[in-house]
mmCIF file of C-alpha atoms in Angstrom:
data_model
loop_
_atom_site.group_PDB
_atom_site.id
_atom_site.type_symbol
_atom_site.label_atom_id
_atom_site.label_comp_id
_atom_site.label_asym_id
_atom_site.label_seq_id
_atom_site.Cartn_x
_atom_site.Cartn_y
_atom_site.Cartn_z
ATOM 1 C CA GLU Q 17 19.928 13.133 9.455
ATOM 2 C CA ASP Q 18 21.429 9.664 8.955
ATOM 3 C CA GLN Q 19 19.278 7.332 6.897
ATOM 4 C CA VAL Q 20 20.681 4.232 8.610
ATOM 5 C CA THR Q 21 21.564 4.218 12.308
ATOM 6 C CA GLN Q 22 23.251 1.348 14.118
ATOM 7 C CA SER Q 23 23.431 0.855 17.861
ATOM 8 C CA PRO Q 24 25.338 0.407 19.983
ATOM 9 C CA GLU Q 25 28.520 1.787 18.405
ATOM 10 C CA ALA Q 26 30.572 -0.735 20.359
ATOM 11 C CA LEU Q 27 29.675 -3.849 22.337
ATOM 12 C CA ARG Q 28 31.831 -5.960 24.598
ATOM 13 C CA LEU Q 29 30.619 -9.457 25.482
ATOM 14 C CA GLN Q 30 31.949 -12.430 27.351
ATOM 15 C CA GLU Q 31 32.111 -15.685 25.447
ATOM 16 C CA GLY Q 32 28.661 -17.278 25.597
ATOM 17 C CA GLU Q 33 26.872 -14.031 26.507
ATOM 18 C CA SER Q 34 24.092 -13.555 23.928
ATOM 19 C CA SER Q 35 23.055 -10.094 22.721
ATOM 20 C CA SER Q 36 21.514 -8.131 19.846
ATOM 21 C CA LEU Q 37 22.678 -5.399 17.495
ATOM 22 C CA ASN Q 38 20.174 -2.883 16.152
ATOM 23 C CA CYS Q 39 19.838 -1.216 12.753
ATOM 24 C CA SER Q 40 17.108 1.372 12.223
ATOM 25 C CA TYR Q 41 16.344 3.190 8.977
ATOM 26 C CA THR Q 42 14.267 6.182 7.969
ATOM 27 C CA VAL Q 43 13.978 5.564 4.228
ATOM 28 C CA SER Q 44 10.785 4.580 2.437
ATOM 29 C CA GLY Q 45 10.470 2.089 -0.382
ATOM 30 C CA LEU Q 46 12.846 -0.475 1.067
ATOM 31 C CA ARG Q 47 14.114 -2.944 -1.525
ATOM 32 C CA GLY Q 48 16.378 -4.887 0.814
ATOM 33 C CA LEU Q 49 18.327 -4.722 4.070
ATOM 34 C CA PHE Q 50 21.791 -6.245 4.184
ATOM 35 C CA TRP Q 51 24.059 -7.339 7.015
ATOM 36 C CA TYR Q 52 27.808 -7.548 6.478
ATOM 37 C CA ARG Q 53 30.706 -8.476 8.739
ATOM 38 C CA GLN Q 54 33.977 -6.571 8.395
ATOM 39 C CA ASP Q 55 37.304 -7.562 9.937
ATOM 40 C CA PRO Q 56 40.002 -4.889 10.429
ATOM 41 C CA GLY Q 57 41.647 -3.886 7.155
ATOM 42 C CA LYS Q 58 39.343 -6.156 5.122
ATOM 43 C CA GLY Q 59 36.308 -5.667 2.926
ATOM 44 C CA PRO Q 60 32.771 -6.396 4.140
ATOM 45 C CA GLU Q 61 31.711 -10.049 4.033
ATOM 46 C CA PHE Q 62 28.075 -10.742 3.155
ATOM 47 C CA LEU Q 63 25.909 -12.305 5.870
ATOM 48 C CA PHE Q 64 22.197 -11.824 5.105
ATOM 49 C CA THR Q 65 19.636 -10.044 2.957
ATOM 50 C CA LEU Q 66 16.120 -9.376 4.283
ATOM 51 C CA TYR Q 67 13.328 -8.074 2.075
ATOM 52 C CA SER Q 68 10.125 -7.739 4.074
ATOM 53 C CA ALA Q 69 8.904 -7.230 7.632
ATOM 54 C CA GLY Q 70 8.656 -10.489 9.550
ATOM 55 C CA GLU Q 71 11.439 -12.167 7.622
ATOM 56 C CA GLU Q 72 14.159 -14.012 9.566
ATOM 57 C CA LYS Q 73 17.415 -15.636 8.465
ATOM 58 C CA GLU Q 74 19.946 -17.695 10.404
ATOM 59 C CA LYS Q 75 23.561 -18.694 9.971
ATOM 60 C CA GLU Q 76 25.425 -20.509 12.726
ATOM 61 C CA ARG Q 77 25.247 -18.270 15.833
ATOM 62 C CA LEU Q 78 23.697 -15.336 13.960
ATOM 63 C CA LYS Q 79 20.035 -14.608 13.343
ATOM 64 C CA ALA Q 80 18.740 -11.526 11.521
ATOM 65 C CA THR Q 81 15.182 -10.220 11.786
ATOM 66 C CA LEU Q 82 13.354 -7.370 10.078
ATOM 67 C CA THR Q 83 10.460 -5.192 11.238
ATOM 68 C CA LYS Q 84 8.941 -2.154 9.531
ATOM 69 C CA LYS Q 85 11.723 0.297 10.365
ATOM 70 C CA GLU Q 86 14.475 -1.739 12.011
ATOM 71 C CA SER Q 87 16.453 -4.933 11.945
ATOM 72 C CA PHE Q 88 18.146 -6.901 14.674
ATOM 73 C CA LEU Q 89 21.177 -9.128 14.462
ATOM 74 C CA HIS Q 90 20.996 -11.597 17.321
ATOM 75 C CA ILE Q 91 24.215 -13.310 18.377
ATOM 76 C CA THR Q 92 23.723 -16.474 20.408
ATOM 77 C CA ALA Q 93 26.555 -17.770 22.610
ATOM 78 C CA PRO Q 94 29.227 -15.739 20.798
ATOM 79 C CA LYS Q 95 32.833 -16.868 20.482
ATOM 80 C CA PRO Q 96 36.000 -14.715 20.250
ATOM 81 C CA GLU Q 97 36.091 -15.324 16.481
ATOM 82 C CA ASP Q 98 32.794 -13.439 16.176
ATOM 83 C CA SER Q 99 34.676 -10.245 17.068
ATOM 84 C CA ALA Q 100 34.339 -7.846 14.115
ATOM 85 C CA THR Q 101 32.461 -4.772 12.937
ATOM 86 C CA TYR Q 102 28.928 -5.560 11.790
ATOM 87 C CA LEU Q 103 27.568 -3.273 9.087
ATOM 88 C CA CYS Q 104 23.951 -2.781 8.122
ATOM 89 C CA ALA Q 105 22.990 -1.375 4.704
ATOM 90 C CA VAL Q 106 19.734 -0.619 2.941
ATOM 91 C CA GLN Q 107 18.767 -0.464 -0.691
ATOM 92 C CA PHE Q 108 15.703 1.658 -1.372
ATOM 93 C CA ASN Q 109 13.819 2.956 -4.389
ATOM 94 C CA GLN Q 110 15.065 6.564 -4.356
ATOM 95 C CA ALA Q 111 18.704 5.481 -4.129
ATOM 96 C CA GLY Q 112 18.494 2.989 -6.974
ATOM 97 C CA THR Q 113 20.807 0.021 -6.507
ATOM 98 C CA ALA Q 114 23.336 1.717 -4.215
ATOM 99 C CA LEU Q 115 23.810 0.402 -0.702
ATOM 100 C CA ILE Q 116 23.418 3.002 2.058
ATOM 101 C CA PHE Q 117 25.441 1.901 5.063
ATOM 102 C CA GLY Q 118 25.271 2.646 8.747
ATOM 103 C CA LYS Q 119 28.466 3.316 10.695
ATOM 104 C CA GLY Q 120 28.584 -0.179 12.114
ATOM 105 C CA THR Q 121 28.733 -1.857 15.505
ATOM 106 C CA THR Q 122 32.127 -3.071 16.677
ATOM 107 C CA LEU Q 123 31.741 -6.300 18.629
ATOM 108 C CA SER Q 124 34.455 -7.631 20.934
ATOM 109 C CA VAL Q 125 34.031 -11.084 22.460
ATOM 110 C CA SER Q 126 36.470 -12.124 25.157
ATOM 111 C CA SER Q 127 37.109 -15.628 26.461
ATOM 112 C CA ASP P 2 36.918 -19.391 -7.467
ATOM 113 C CA ALA P 3 38.577 -15.983 -7.137
ATOM 114 C CA GLY P 4 36.515 -13.345 -5.419
ATOM 115 C CA VAL P 5 36.863 -9.622 -6.039
ATOM 116 C CA THR P 6 40.517 -8.623 -6.365
ATOM 117 C CA GLN P 7 41.802 -5.087 -5.921
ATOM 118 C CA SER P 8 45.199 -3.552 -6.528
ATOM 119 C CA PRO P 9 47.262 -2.134 -5.063
ATOM 120 C CA THR P 10 46.511 -3.006 -1.429
ATOM 121 C CA HIS P 11 48.180 0.119 -0.076
ATOM 122 C CA LEU P 12 49.141 3.417 -1.645
ATOM 123 C CA ILE P 13 50.675 6.679 -0.424
ATOM 124 C CA LYS P 14 50.215 9.805 -2.552
ATOM 125 C CA THR P 15 50.941 13.500 -2.172
ATOM 126 C CA ARG P 16 48.240 16.161 -2.122
ATOM 127 C CA GLY P 17 47.436 17.313 -5.679
ATOM 128 C CA GLN P 18 48.539 14.085 -7.338
ATOM 129 C CA GLN P 19 46.352 11.677 -9.277
ATOM 130 C CA VAL P 20 45.723 8.007 -8.476
ATOM 131 C CA THR P 21 44.275 4.967 -10.264
ATOM 132 C CA LEU P 22 42.864 1.984 -8.393
ATOM 133 C CA ARG P 23 41.988 -1.296 -10.079
ATOM 134 C CA CYS P 24 39.362 -3.977 -9.535
ATOM 135 C CA SER P 25 38.624 -7.387 -11.045
ATOM 136 C CA PRO P 26 35.109 -8.575 -10.229
ATOM 137 C CA LYS P 27 34.181 -12.020 -9.020
ATOM 138 C CA SER P 28 34.073 -14.539 -11.862
ATOM 139 C CA GLY P 29 30.831 -14.120 -13.841
ATOM 140 C CA HIS P 30 29.815 -10.804 -12.288
ATOM 141 C CA ASP P 31 29.152 -7.995 -14.772
ATOM 142 C CA THR P 32 28.510 -4.988 -12.505
ATOM 143 C CA VAL P 33 31.095 -3.118 -10.469
ATOM 144 C CA SER P 34 30.494 -0.506 -7.768
ATOM 145 C CA TRP P 35 33.022 1.584 -5.873
ATOM 146 C CA TYR P 36 32.749 2.718 -2.259
ATOM 147 C CA GLN P 37 34.843 4.972 -0.030
ATOM 148 C CA GLN P 38 35.199 4.053 3.634
ATOM 149 C CA ALA P 39 36.743 6.608 5.965
ATOM 150 C CA LEU P 40 38.124 5.413 9.294
ATOM 151 C CA GLY P 41 35.337 4.542 11.719
ATOM 152 C CA GLN P 42 32.599 5.105 9.125
ATOM 153 C CA GLY P 43 30.453 2.906 6.930
ATOM 154 C CA PRO P 44 31.229 2.671 3.194
ATOM 155 C CA GLN P 45 29.844 5.480 0.983
ATOM 156 C CA PHE P 46 28.726 4.802 -2.578
ATOM 157 C CA ILE P 47 30.809 6.511 -5.293
ATOM 158 C CA PHE P 48 29.465 5.068 -8.560
ATOM 159 C CA GLN P 49 28.420 1.919 -10.385
ATOM 160 C CA TYR P 50 29.376 0.573 -13.828
ATOM 161 C CA TYR P 51 27.595 -1.867 -16.101
ATOM 162 C CA GLU P 52 28.182 -2.485 -19.794
ATOM 163 C CA GLU P 53 31.091 -0.024 -19.654
ATOM 164 C CA GLU P 54 28.792 2.843 -18.675
ATOM 165 C CA GLU P 55 28.369 4.722 -15.413
ATOM 166 C CA ARG P 56 24.846 3.779 -14.335
ATOM 167 C CA GLN P 57 24.554 5.528 -11.013
ATOM 168 C CA ARG P 58 26.615 8.032 -9.070
ATOM 169 C CA GLY P 59 26.715 9.018 -5.416
ATOM 170 C CA ASN P 60 27.489 12.437 -3.944
ATOM 171 C CA PHE P 61 31.135 12.685 -5.010
ATOM 172 C CA PRO P 62 32.839 15.455 -7.007
ATOM 173 C CA ASP P 63 33.935 15.125 -10.626
ATOM 174 C CA ARG P 64 37.501 14.539 -9.409
ATOM 175 C CA PHE P 65 36.319 10.961 -8.986
ATOM 176 C CA SER P 66 35.932 9.158 -12.293
ATOM 177 C CA GLY P 67 35.869 5.585 -13.427
ATOM 178 C CA HIS P 68 35.970 3.168 -16.264
ATOM 179 C CA GLN P 69 34.812 -0.364 -16.959
ATOM 180 C CA PHE P 70 36.517 -2.578 -19.515
ATOM 181 C CA PRO P 71 34.983 -5.226 -21.802
ATOM 182 C CA ASN P 72 36.185 -7.969 -19.418
ATOM 183 C CA TYR P 73 34.137 -6.245 -16.635
ATOM 184 C CA SER P 74 37.199 -5.081 -14.690
ATOM 185 C CA SER P 75 37.158 -1.482 -13.537
ATOM 186 C CA GLU P 76 39.327 1.450 -12.576
ATOM 187 C CA LEU P 77 38.703 4.300 -10.163
ATOM 188 C CA ASN P 78 40.595 7.523 -10.838
ATOM 189 C CA VAL P 79 40.907 10.383 -8.395
ATOM 190 C CA ASN P 80 42.439 13.686 -9.532
ATOM 191 C CA ALA P 81 43.831 16.563 -7.473
ATOM 192 C CA LEU P 82 44.030 14.490 -4.312
ATOM 193 C CA LEU P 83 43.028 16.087 -1.021
ATOM 194 C CA LEU P 84 43.983 14.987 2.485
ATOM 195 C CA GLY P 85 40.322 14.088 2.991
ATOM 196 C CA ASP P 86 40.520 11.496 0.217
ATOM 197 C CA SER P 87 42.513 9.246 2.567
ATOM 198 C CA ALA P 88 40.326 6.174 3.035
ATOM 199 C CA LEU P 89 39.794 2.502 2.231
ATOM 200 C CA TYR P 90 38.428 2.228 -1.303
ATOM 201 C CA LEU P 91 36.256 -0.821 -1.806
ATOM 202 C CA CYS P 92 35.164 -2.459 -5.025
ATOM 203 C CA ALA P 93 31.970 -4.526 -5.024
ATOM 204 C CA SER P 94 30.664 -6.740 -7.812
ATOM 205 C CA SER P 95 27.364 -8.389 -8.642
ATOM 206 C CA PHE P 96 25.126 -9.505 -11.494
ATOM 207 C CA TRP P 97 23.189 -6.623 -13.042
ATOM 208 C CA HIS P 98 19.961 -8.596 -12.906
ATOM 209 C CA ARG P 99 20.501 -9.647 -9.281
ATOM 210 C CA LEU P 100 21.528 -6.353 -7.689
ATOM 211 C CA ALA P 101 18.811 -6.740 -5.067
ATOM 212 C CA HIS P 102 20.572 -9.853 -3.797
ATOM 213 C CA GLY P 103 23.684 -8.075 -2.582
ATOM 214 C CA TYR P 104 27.254 -7.509 -3.554
ATOM 215 C CA THR P 105 30.623 -9.230 -3.080
ATOM 216 C CA PHE P 106 33.296 -6.874 -1.781
ATOM 217 C CA GLY P 107 37.027 -6.926 -2.284
ATOM 218 C CA SER P 108 39.535 -6.308 0.507
ATOM 219 C CA GLY P 109 40.051 -2.740 -0.625
ATOM 220 C CA THR P 110 42.884 -0.351 -1.378
ATOM 221 C CA ARG P 111 44.094 1.742 1.544
ATOM 222 C CA LEU P 112 44.926 5.215 0.152
ATOM 223 C CA THR P 113 46.877 7.656 2.284
ATOM 224 C CA VAL P 114 47.257 11.239 1.059
ATOM 225 C CA VAL P 115 50.069 13.233 2.689
#
């Protein structure tokens, strides 16, 4: 059973069409939940860290929220340059300081 | 301010050979972690180094080994390469005392085993 599950696997949006990406996790003892953006052939680029349920963080058109067992990455009025794979990762007590990643959501935004 | 740098960017090796990948952490960072990312998958944790010691290891065989140098740079060695070792290998750095705040990743080394 995967410890971190992201949905959908792929998402196609029109420019300006807002949507949300989901990350759910089964682990206990969460220390932090991380969102990264990854462009093809590149390493993940840090977006946000969330630590406790109810926490929200924003950056430009992106807003991340955290509940007890899932996180959402809301994308408002996306642009073509927002096209990328968005990765969610958790850090939890039993896994020490390692990041446990989901498989990612590949977002395509067309103009 | 240089971020995490990895070399080489691409590498092709034959099954059974050995390979060494290199990583220089972001300026000031003292902790280096290595991840393997297969095509279409999320990165998987291999191991983490701090103060030249392996501090934590993921579920990878002993064929995968590493080293950290006094200047905090690191190497990942893989022996007896298998076709399944083909992947993007990512290096991530951070401060040991701020590991809960996330990591900075490099662009990776694309390893192809033929």
